[in-house]
PDB file with SEQRES, HELIX, SHEET and CRYST1 records, atoms N, CA, C and O in Angstrom:
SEQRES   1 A   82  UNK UNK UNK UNK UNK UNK UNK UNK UNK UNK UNK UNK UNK          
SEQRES   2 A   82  UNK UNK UNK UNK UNK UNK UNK UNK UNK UNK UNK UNK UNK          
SEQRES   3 A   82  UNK UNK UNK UNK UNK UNK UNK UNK UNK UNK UNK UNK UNK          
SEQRES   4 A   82  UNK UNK UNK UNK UNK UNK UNK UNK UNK UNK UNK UNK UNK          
SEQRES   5 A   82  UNK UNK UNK UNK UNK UNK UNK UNK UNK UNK UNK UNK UNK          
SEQRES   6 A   82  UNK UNK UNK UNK UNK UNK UNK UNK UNK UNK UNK UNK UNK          
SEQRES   7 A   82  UNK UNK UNK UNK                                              
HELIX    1 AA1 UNK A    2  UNK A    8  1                                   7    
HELIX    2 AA2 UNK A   15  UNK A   43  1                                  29    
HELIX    3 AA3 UNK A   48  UNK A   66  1                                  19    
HELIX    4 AA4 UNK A   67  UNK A   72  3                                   6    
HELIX    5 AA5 UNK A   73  UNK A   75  1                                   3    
CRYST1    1.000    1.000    1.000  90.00  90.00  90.00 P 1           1          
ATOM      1  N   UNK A   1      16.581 -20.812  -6.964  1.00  0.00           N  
ATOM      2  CA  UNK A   1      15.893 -21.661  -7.898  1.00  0.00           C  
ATOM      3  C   UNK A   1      16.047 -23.132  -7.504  1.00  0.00           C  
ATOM      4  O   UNK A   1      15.077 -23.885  -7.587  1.00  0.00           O  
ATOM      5  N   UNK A   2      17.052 -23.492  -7.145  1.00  0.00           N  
ATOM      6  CA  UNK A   2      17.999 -24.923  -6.734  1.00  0.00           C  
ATOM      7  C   UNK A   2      16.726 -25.007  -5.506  1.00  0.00           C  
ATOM      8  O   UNK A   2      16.056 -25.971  -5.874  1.00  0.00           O  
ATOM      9  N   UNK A   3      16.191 -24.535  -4.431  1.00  0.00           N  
ATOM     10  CA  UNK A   3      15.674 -24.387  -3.308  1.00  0.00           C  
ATOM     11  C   UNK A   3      14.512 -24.917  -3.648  1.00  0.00           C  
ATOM     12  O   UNK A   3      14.030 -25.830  -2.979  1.00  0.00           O  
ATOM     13  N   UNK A   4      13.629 -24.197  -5.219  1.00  0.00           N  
ATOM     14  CA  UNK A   4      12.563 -24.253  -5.535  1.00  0.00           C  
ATOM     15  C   UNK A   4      12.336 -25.442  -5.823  1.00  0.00           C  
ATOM     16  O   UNK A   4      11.533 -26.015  -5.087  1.00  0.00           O  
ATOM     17  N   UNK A   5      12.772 -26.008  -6.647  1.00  0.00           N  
ATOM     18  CA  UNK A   5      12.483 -27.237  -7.662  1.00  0.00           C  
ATOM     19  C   UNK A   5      12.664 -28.361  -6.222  1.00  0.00           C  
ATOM     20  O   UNK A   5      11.821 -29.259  -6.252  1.00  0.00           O  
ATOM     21  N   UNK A   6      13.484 -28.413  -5.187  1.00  0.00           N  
ATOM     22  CA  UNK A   6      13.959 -29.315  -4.408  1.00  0.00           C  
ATOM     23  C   UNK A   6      12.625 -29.806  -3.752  1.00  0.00           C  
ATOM     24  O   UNK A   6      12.288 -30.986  -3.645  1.00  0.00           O  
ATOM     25  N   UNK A   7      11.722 -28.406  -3.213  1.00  0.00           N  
ATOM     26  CA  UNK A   7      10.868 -27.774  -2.692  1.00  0.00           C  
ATOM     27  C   UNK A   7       9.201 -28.628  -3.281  1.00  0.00           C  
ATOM     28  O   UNK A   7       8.160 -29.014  -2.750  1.00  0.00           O  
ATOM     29  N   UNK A   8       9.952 -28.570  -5.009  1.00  0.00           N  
ATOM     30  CA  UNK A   8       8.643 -28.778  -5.750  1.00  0.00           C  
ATOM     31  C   UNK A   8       9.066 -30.408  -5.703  1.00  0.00           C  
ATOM     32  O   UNK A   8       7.953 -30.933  -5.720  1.00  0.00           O  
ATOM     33  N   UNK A   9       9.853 -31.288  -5.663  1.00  0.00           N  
ATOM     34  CA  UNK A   9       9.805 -32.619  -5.087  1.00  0.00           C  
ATOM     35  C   UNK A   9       9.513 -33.170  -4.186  1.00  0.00           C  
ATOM     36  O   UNK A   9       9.781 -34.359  -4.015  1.00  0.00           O  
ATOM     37  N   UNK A  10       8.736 -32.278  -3.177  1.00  0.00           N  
ATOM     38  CA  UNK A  10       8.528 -33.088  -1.959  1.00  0.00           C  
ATOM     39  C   UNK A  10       9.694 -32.740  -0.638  1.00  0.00           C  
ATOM     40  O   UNK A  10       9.284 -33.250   0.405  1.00  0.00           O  
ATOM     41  N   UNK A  11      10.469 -32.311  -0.531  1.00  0.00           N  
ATOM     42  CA  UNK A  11      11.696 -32.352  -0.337  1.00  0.00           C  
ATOM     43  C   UNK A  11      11.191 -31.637   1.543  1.00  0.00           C  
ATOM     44  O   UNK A  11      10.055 -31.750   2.003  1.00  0.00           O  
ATOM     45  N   UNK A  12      12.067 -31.137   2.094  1.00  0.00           N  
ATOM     46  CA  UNK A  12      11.250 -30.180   3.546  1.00  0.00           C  
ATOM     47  C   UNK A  12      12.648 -29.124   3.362  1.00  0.00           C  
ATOM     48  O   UNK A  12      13.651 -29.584   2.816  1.00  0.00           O  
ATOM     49  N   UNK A  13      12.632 -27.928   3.774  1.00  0.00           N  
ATOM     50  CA  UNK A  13      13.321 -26.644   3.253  1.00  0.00           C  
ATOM     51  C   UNK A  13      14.462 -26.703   4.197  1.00  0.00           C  
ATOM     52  O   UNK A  13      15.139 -25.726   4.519  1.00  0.00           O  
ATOM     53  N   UNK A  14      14.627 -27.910   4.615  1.00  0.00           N  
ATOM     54  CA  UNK A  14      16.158 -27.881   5.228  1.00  0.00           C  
ATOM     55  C   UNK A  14      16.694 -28.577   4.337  1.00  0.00           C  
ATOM     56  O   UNK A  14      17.840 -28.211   4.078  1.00  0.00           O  
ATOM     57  N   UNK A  15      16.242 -29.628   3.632  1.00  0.00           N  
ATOM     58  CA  UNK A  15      17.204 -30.764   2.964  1.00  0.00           C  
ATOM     59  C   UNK A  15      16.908 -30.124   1.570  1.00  0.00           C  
ATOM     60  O   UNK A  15      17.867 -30.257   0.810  1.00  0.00           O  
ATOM     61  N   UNK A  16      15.748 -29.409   0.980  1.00  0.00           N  
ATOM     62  CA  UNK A  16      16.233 -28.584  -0.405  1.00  0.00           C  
ATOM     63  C   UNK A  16      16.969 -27.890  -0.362  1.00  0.00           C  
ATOM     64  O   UNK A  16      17.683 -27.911  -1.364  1.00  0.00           O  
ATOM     65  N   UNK A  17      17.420 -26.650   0.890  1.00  0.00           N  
ATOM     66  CA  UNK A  17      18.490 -26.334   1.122  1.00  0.00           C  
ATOM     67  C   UNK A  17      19.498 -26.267   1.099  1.00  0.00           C  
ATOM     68  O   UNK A  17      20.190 -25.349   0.659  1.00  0.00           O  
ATOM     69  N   UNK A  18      19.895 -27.531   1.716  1.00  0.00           N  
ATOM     70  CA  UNK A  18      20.891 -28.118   2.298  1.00  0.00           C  
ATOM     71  C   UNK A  18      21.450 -29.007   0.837  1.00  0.00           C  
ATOM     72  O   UNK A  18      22.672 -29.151   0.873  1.00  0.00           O  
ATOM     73  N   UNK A  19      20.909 -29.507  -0.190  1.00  0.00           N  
ATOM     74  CA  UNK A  19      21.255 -30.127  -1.313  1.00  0.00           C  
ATOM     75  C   UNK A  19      21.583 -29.044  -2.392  1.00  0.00           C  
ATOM     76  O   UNK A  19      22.447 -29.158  -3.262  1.00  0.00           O  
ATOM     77  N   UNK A  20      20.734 -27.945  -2.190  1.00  0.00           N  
ATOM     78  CA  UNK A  20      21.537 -26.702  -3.326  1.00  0.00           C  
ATOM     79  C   UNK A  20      22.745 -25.915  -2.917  1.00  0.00           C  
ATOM     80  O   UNK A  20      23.471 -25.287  -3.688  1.00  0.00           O  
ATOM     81  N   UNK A  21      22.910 -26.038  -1.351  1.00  0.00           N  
ATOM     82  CA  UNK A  21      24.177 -25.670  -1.261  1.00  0.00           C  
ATOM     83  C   UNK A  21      25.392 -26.050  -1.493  1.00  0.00           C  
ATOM     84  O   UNK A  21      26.382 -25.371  -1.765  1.00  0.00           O  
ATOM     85  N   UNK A  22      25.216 -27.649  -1.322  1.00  0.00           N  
ATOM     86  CA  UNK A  22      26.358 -28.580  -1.884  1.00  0.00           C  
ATOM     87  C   UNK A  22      26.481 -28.608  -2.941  1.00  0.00           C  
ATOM     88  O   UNK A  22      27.645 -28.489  -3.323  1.00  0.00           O  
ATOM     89  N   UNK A  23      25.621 -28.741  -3.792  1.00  0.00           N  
ATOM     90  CA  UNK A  23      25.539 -28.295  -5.749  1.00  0.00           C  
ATOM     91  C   UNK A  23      26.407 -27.121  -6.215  1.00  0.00           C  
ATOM     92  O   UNK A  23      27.238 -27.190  -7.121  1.00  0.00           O  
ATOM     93  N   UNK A  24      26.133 -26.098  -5.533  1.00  0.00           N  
ATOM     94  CA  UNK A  24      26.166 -24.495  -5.703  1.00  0.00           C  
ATOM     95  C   UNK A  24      27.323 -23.948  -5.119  1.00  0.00           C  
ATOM     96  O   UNK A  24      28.122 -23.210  -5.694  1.00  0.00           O  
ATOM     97  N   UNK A  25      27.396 -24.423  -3.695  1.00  0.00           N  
ATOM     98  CA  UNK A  25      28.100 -23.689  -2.931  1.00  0.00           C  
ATOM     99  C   UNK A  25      29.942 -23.513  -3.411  1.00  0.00           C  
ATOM    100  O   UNK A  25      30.753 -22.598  -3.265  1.00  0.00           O  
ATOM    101  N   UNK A  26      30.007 -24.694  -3.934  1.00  0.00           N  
ATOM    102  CA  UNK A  26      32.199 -24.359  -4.210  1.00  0.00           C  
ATOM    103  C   UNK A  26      32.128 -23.822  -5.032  1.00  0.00           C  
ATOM    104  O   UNK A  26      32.747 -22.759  -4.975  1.00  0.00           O  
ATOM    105  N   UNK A  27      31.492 -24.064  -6.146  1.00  0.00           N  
ATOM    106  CA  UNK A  27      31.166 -23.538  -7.711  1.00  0.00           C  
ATOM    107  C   UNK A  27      31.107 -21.686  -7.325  1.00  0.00           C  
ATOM    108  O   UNK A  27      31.889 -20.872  -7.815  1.00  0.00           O  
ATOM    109  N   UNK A  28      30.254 -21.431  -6.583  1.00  0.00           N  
ATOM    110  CA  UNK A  28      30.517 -19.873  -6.627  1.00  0.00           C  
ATOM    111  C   UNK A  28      31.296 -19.459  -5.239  1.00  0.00           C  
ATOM    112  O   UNK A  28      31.429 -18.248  -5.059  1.00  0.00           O  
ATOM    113  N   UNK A  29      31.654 -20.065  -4.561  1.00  0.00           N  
ATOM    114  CA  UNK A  29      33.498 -19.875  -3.816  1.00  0.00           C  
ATOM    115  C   UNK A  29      34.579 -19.770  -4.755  1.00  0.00           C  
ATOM    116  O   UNK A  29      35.544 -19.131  -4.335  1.00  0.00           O  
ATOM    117  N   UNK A  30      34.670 -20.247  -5.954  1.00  0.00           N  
ATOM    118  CA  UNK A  30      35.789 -20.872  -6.586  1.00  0.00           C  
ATOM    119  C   UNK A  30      35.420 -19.577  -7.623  1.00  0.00           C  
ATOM    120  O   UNK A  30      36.474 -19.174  -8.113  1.00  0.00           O  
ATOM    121  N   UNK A  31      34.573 -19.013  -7.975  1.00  0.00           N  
ATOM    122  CA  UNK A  31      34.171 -17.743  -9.084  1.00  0.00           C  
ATOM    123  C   UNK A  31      34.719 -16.474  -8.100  1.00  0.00           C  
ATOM    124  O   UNK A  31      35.652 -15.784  -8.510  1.00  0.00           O  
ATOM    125  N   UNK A  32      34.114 -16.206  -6.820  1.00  0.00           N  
ATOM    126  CA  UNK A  32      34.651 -15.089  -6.431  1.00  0.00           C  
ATOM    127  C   UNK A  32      36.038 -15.552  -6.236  1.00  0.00           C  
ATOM    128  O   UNK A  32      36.557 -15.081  -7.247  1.00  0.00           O  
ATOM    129  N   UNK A  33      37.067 -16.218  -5.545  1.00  0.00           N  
ATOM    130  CA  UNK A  33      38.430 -16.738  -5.387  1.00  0.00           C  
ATOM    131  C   UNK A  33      38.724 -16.000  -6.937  1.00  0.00           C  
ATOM    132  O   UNK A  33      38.992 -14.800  -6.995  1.00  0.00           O  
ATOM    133  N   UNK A  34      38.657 -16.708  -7.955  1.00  0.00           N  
ATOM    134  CA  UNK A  34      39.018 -16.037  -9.317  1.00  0.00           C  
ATOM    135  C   UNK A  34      39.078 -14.320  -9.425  1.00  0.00           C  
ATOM    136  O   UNK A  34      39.985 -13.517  -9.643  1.00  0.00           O  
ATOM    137  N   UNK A  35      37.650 -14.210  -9.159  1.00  0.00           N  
ATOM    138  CA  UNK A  35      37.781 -12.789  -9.599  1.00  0.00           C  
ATOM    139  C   UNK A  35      38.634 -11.639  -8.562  1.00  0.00           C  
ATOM    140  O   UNK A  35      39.187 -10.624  -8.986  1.00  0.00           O  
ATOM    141  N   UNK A  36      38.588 -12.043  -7.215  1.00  0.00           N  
ATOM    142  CA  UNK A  36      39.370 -11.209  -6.288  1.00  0.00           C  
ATOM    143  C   UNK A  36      40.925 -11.820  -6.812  1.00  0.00           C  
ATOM    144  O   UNK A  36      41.939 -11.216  -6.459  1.00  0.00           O  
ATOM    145  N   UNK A  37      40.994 -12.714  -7.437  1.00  0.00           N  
ATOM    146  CA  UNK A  37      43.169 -12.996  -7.489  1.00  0.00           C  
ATOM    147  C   UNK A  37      42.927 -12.274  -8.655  1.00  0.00           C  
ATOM    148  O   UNK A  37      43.620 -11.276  -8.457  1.00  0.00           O  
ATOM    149  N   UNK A  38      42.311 -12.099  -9.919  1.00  0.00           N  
ATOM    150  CA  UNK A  38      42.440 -11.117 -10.759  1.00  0.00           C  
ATOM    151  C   UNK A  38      42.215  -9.783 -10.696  1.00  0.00           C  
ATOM    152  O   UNK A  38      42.609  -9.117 -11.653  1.00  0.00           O  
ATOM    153  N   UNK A  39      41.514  -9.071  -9.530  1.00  0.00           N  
ATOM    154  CA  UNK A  39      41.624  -7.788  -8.748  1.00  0.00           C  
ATOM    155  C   UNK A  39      42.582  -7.550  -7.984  1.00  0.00           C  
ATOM    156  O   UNK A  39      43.052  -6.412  -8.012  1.00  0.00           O  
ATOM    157  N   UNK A  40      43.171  -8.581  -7.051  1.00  0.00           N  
ATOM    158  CA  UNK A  40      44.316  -8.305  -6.666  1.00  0.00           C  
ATOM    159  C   UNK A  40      45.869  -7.878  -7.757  1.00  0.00           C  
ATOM    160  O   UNK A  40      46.820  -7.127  -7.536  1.00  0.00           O  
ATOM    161  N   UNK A  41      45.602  -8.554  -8.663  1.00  0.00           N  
ATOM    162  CA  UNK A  41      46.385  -8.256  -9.934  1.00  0.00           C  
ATOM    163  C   UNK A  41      46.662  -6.807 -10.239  1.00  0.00           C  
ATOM    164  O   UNK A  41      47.713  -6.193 -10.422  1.00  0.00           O  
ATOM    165  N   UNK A  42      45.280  -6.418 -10.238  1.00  0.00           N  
ATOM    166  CA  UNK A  42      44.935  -5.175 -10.950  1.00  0.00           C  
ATOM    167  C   UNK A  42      45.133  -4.163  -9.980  1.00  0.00           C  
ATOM    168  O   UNK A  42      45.217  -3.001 -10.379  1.00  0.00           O  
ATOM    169  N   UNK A  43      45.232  -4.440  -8.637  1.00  0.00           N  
ATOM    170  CA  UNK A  43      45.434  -3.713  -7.399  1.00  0.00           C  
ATOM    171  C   UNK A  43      46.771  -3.199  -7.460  1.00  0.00           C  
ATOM    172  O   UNK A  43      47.099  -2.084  -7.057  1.00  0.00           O  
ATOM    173  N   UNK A  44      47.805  -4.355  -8.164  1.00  0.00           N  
ATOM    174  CA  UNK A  44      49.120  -3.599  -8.147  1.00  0.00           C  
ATOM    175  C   UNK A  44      49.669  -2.735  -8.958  1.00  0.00           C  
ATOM    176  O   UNK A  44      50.739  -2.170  -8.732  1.00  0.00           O  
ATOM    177  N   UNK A  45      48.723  -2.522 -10.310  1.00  0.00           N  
ATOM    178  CA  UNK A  45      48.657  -0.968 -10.498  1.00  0.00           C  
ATOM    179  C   UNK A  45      49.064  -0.030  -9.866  1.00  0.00           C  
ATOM    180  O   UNK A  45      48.978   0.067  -8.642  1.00  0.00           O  
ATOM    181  N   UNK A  46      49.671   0.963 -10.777  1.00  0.00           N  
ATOM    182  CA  UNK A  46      50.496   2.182  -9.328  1.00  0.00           C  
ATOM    183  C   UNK A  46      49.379   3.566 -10.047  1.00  0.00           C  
ATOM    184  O   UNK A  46      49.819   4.512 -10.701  1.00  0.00           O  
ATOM    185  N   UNK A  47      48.053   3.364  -9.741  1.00  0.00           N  
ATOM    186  CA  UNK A  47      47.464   4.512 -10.099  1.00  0.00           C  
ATOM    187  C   UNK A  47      46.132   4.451  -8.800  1.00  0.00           C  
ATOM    188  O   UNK A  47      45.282   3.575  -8.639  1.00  0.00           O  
ATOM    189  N   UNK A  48      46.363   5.757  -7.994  1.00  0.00           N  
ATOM    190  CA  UNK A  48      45.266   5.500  -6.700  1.00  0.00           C  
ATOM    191  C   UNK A  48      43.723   5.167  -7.321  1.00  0.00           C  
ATOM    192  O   UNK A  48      43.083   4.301  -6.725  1.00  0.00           O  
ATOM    193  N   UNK A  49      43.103   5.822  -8.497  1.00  0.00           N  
ATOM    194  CA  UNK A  49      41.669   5.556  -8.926  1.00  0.00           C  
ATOM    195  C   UNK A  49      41.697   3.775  -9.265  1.00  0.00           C  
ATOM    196  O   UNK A  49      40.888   2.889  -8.993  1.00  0.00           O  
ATOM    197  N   UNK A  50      42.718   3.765  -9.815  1.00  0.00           N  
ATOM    198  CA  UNK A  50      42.286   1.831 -10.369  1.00  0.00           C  
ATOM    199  C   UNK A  50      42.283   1.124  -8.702  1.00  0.00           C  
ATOM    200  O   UNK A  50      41.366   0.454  -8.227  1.00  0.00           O  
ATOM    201  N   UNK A  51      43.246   1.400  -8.194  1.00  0.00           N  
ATOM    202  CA  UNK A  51      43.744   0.764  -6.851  1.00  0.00           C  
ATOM    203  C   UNK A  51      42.259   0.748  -6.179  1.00  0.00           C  
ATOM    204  O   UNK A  51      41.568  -0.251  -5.978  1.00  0.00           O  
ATOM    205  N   UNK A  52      41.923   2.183  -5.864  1.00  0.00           N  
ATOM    206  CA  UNK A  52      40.700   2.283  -5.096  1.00  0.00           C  
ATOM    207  C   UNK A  52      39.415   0.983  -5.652  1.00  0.00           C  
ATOM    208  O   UNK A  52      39.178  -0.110  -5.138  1.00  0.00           O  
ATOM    209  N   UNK A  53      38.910   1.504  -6.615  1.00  0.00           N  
ATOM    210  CA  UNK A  53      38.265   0.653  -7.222  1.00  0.00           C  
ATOM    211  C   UNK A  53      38.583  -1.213  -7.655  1.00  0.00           C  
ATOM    212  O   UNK A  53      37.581  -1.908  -7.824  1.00  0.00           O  
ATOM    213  N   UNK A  54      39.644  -1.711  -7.765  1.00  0.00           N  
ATOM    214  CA  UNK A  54      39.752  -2.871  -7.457  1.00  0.00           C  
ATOM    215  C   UNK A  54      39.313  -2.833  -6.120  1.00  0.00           C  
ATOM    216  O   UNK A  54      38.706  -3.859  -5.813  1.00  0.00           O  
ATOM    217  N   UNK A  55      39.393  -2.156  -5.389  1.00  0.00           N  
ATOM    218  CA  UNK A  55      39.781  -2.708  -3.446  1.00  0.00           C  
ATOM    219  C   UNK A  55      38.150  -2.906  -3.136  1.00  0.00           C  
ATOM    220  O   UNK A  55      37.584  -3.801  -2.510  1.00  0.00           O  
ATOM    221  N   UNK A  56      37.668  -1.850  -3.745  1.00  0.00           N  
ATOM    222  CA  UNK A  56      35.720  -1.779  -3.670  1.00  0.00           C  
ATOM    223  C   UNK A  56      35.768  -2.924  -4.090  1.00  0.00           C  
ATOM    224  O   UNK A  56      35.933  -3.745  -3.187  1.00  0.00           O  
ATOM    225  N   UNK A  57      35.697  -3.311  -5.025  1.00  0.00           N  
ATOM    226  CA  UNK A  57      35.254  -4.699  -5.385  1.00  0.00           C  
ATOM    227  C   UNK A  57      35.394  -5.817  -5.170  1.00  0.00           C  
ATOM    228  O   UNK A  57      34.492  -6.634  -4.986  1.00  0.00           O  
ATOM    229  N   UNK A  58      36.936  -6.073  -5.162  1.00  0.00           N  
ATOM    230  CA  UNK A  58      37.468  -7.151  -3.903  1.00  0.00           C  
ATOM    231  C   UNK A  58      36.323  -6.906  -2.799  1.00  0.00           C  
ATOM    232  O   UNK A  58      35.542  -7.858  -2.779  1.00  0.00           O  
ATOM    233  N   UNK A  59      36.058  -6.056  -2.024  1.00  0.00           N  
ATOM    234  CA  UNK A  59      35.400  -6.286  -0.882  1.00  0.00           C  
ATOM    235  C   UNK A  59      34.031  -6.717  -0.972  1.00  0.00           C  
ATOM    236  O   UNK A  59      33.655  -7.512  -0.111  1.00  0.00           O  
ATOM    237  N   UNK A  60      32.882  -6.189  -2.213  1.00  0.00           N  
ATOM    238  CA  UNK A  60      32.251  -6.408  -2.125  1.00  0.00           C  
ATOM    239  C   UNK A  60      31.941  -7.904  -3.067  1.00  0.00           C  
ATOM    240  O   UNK A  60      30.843  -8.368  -3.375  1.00  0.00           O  
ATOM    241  N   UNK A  61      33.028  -8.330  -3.316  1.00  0.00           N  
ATOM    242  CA  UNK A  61      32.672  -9.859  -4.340  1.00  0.00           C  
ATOM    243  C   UNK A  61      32.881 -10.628  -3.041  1.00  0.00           C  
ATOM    244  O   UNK A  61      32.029 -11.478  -2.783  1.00  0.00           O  
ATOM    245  N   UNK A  62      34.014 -10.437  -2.077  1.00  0.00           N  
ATOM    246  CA  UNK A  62      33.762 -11.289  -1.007  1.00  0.00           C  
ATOM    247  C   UNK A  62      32.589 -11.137   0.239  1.00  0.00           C  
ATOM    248  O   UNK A  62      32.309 -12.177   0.835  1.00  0.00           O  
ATOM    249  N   UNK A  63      32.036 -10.125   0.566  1.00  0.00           N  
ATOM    250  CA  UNK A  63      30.962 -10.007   1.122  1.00  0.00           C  
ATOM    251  C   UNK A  63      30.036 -10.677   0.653  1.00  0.00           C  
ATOM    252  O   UNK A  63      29.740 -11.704   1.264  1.00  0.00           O  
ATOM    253  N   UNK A  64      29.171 -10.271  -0.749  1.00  0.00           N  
ATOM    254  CA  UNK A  64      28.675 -10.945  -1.343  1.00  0.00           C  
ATOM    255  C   UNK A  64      29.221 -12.568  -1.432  1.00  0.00           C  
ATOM    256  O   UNK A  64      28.196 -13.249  -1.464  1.00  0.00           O  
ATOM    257  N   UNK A  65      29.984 -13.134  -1.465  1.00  0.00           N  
ATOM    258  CA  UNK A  65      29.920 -14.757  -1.601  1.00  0.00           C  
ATOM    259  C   UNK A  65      29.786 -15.234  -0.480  1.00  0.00           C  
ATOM    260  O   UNK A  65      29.654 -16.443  -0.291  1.00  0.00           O  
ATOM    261  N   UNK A  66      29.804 -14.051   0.762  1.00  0.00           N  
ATOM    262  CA  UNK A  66      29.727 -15.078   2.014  1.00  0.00           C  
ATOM    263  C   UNK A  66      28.120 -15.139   2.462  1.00  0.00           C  
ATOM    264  O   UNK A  66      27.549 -15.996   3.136  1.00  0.00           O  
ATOM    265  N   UNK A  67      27.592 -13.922   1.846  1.00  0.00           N  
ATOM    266  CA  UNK A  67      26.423 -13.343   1.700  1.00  0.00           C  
ATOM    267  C   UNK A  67      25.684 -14.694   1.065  1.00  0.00           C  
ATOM    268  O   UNK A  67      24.739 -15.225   1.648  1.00  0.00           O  
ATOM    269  N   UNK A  68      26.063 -15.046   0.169  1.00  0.00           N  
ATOM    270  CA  UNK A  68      25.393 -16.142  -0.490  1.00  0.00           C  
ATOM    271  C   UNK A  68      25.460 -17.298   0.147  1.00  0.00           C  
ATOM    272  O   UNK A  68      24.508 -18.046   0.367  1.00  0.00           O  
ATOM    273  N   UNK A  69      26.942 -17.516   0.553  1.00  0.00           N  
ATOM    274  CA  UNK A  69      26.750 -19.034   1.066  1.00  0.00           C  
ATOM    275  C   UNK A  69      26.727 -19.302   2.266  1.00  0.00           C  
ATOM    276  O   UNK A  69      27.097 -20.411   2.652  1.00  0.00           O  
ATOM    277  N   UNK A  70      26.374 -18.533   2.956  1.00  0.00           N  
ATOM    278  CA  UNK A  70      25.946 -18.392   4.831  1.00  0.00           C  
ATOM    279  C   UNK A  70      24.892 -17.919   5.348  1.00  0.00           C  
ATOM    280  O   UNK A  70      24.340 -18.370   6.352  1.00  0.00           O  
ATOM    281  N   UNK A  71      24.366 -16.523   4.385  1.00  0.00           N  
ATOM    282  CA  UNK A  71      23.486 -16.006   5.093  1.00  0.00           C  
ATOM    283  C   UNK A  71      22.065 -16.254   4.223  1.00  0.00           C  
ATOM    284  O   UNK A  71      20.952 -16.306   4.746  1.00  0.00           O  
ATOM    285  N   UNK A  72      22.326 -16.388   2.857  1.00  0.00           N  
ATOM    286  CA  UNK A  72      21.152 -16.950   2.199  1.00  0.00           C  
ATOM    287  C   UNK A  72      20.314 -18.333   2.522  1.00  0.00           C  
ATOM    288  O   UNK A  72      19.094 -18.484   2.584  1.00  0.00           O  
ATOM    289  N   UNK A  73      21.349 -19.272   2.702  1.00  0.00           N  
ATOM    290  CA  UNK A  73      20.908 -20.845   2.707  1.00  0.00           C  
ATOM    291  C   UNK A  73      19.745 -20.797   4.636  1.00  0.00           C  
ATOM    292  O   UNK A  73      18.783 -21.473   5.001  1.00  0.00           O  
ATOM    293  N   UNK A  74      20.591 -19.583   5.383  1.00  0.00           N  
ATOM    294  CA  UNK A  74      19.557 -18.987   6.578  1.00  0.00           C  
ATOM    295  C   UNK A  74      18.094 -18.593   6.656  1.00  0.00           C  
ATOM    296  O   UNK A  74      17.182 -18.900   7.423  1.00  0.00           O  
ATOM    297  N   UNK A  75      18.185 -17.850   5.654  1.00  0.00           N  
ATOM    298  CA  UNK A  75      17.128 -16.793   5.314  1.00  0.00           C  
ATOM    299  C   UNK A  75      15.965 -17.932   4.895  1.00  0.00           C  
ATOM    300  O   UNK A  75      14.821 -17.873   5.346  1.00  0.00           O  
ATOM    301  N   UNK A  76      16.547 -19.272   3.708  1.00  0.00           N  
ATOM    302  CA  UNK A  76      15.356 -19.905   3.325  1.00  0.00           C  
ATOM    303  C   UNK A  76      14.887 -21.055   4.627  1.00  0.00           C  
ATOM    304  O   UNK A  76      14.215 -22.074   4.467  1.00  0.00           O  
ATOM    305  N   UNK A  77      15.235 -20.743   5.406  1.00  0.00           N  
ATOM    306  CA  UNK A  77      14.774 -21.975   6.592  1.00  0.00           C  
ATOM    307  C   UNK A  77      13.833 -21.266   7.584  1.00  0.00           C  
ATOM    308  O   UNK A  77      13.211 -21.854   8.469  1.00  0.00           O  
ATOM    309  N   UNK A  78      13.790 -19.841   7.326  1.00  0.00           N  
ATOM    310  CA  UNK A  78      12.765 -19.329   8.262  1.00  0.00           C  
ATOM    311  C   UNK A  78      10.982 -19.525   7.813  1.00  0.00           C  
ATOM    312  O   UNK A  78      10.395 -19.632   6.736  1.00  0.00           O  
ATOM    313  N   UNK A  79      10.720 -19.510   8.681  1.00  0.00           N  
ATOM    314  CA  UNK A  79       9.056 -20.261   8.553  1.00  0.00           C  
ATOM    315  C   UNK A  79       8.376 -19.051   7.106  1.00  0.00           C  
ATOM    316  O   UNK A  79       8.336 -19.446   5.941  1.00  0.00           O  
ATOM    317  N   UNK A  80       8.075 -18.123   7.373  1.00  0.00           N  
ATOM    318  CA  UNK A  80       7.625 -17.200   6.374  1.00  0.00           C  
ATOM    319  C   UNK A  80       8.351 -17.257   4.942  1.00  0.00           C  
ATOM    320  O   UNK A  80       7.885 -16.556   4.044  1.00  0.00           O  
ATOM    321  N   UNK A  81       9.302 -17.941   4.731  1.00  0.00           N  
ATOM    322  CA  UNK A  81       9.848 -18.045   3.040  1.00  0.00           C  
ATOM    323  C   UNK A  81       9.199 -19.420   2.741  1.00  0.00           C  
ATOM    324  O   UNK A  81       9.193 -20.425   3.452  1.00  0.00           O  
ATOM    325  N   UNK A  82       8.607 -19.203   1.413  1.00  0.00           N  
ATOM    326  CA  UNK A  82       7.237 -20.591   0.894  1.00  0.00           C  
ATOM    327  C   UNK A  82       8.688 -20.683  -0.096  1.00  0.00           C  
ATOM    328  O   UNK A  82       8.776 -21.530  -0.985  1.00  0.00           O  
TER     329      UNK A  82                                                      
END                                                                             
């Protein structure tokens, strides 16, 4: 959305980009950081089903945030994304 509006100012899709990532980008580093130290928490549970399932998620909250803040801000600089 941050991309769009930058987009709808005139802006060229490196520097709308490049300005929603700096907006955006610690703000949801600093949300997954939270939620994986409170999964890690929950990891030390001594029961294998909770264990397992924190560990899924830990993995996929950090995939996903790198997902967001590396490979997304990519994706909008290629010629075919309006």
């Amino acid at each position: 959305q941050r991309v769009r509006e930058g987009l709808a100012k005139g802006l060229s899709k490196f520097e709308a980009t490049r300005i929603a990532a700096e907006r955006t980008g610690l703000s949801l580093v600093e949300a997954a950081l939270t939620t994986v130290a409170g999964l890690v928490a929950i990891y030390a549970v001594n029961i294998p089903a909770i264990q397992e399932f924190s560990l899924v998620v830990i993995l996929m909250t950090a995939l996903s945030c790198i997902a967001a803040t590396l490979i997304l801000p990519a994706f909008f600089g290629l010629k075919f994304v309006k």
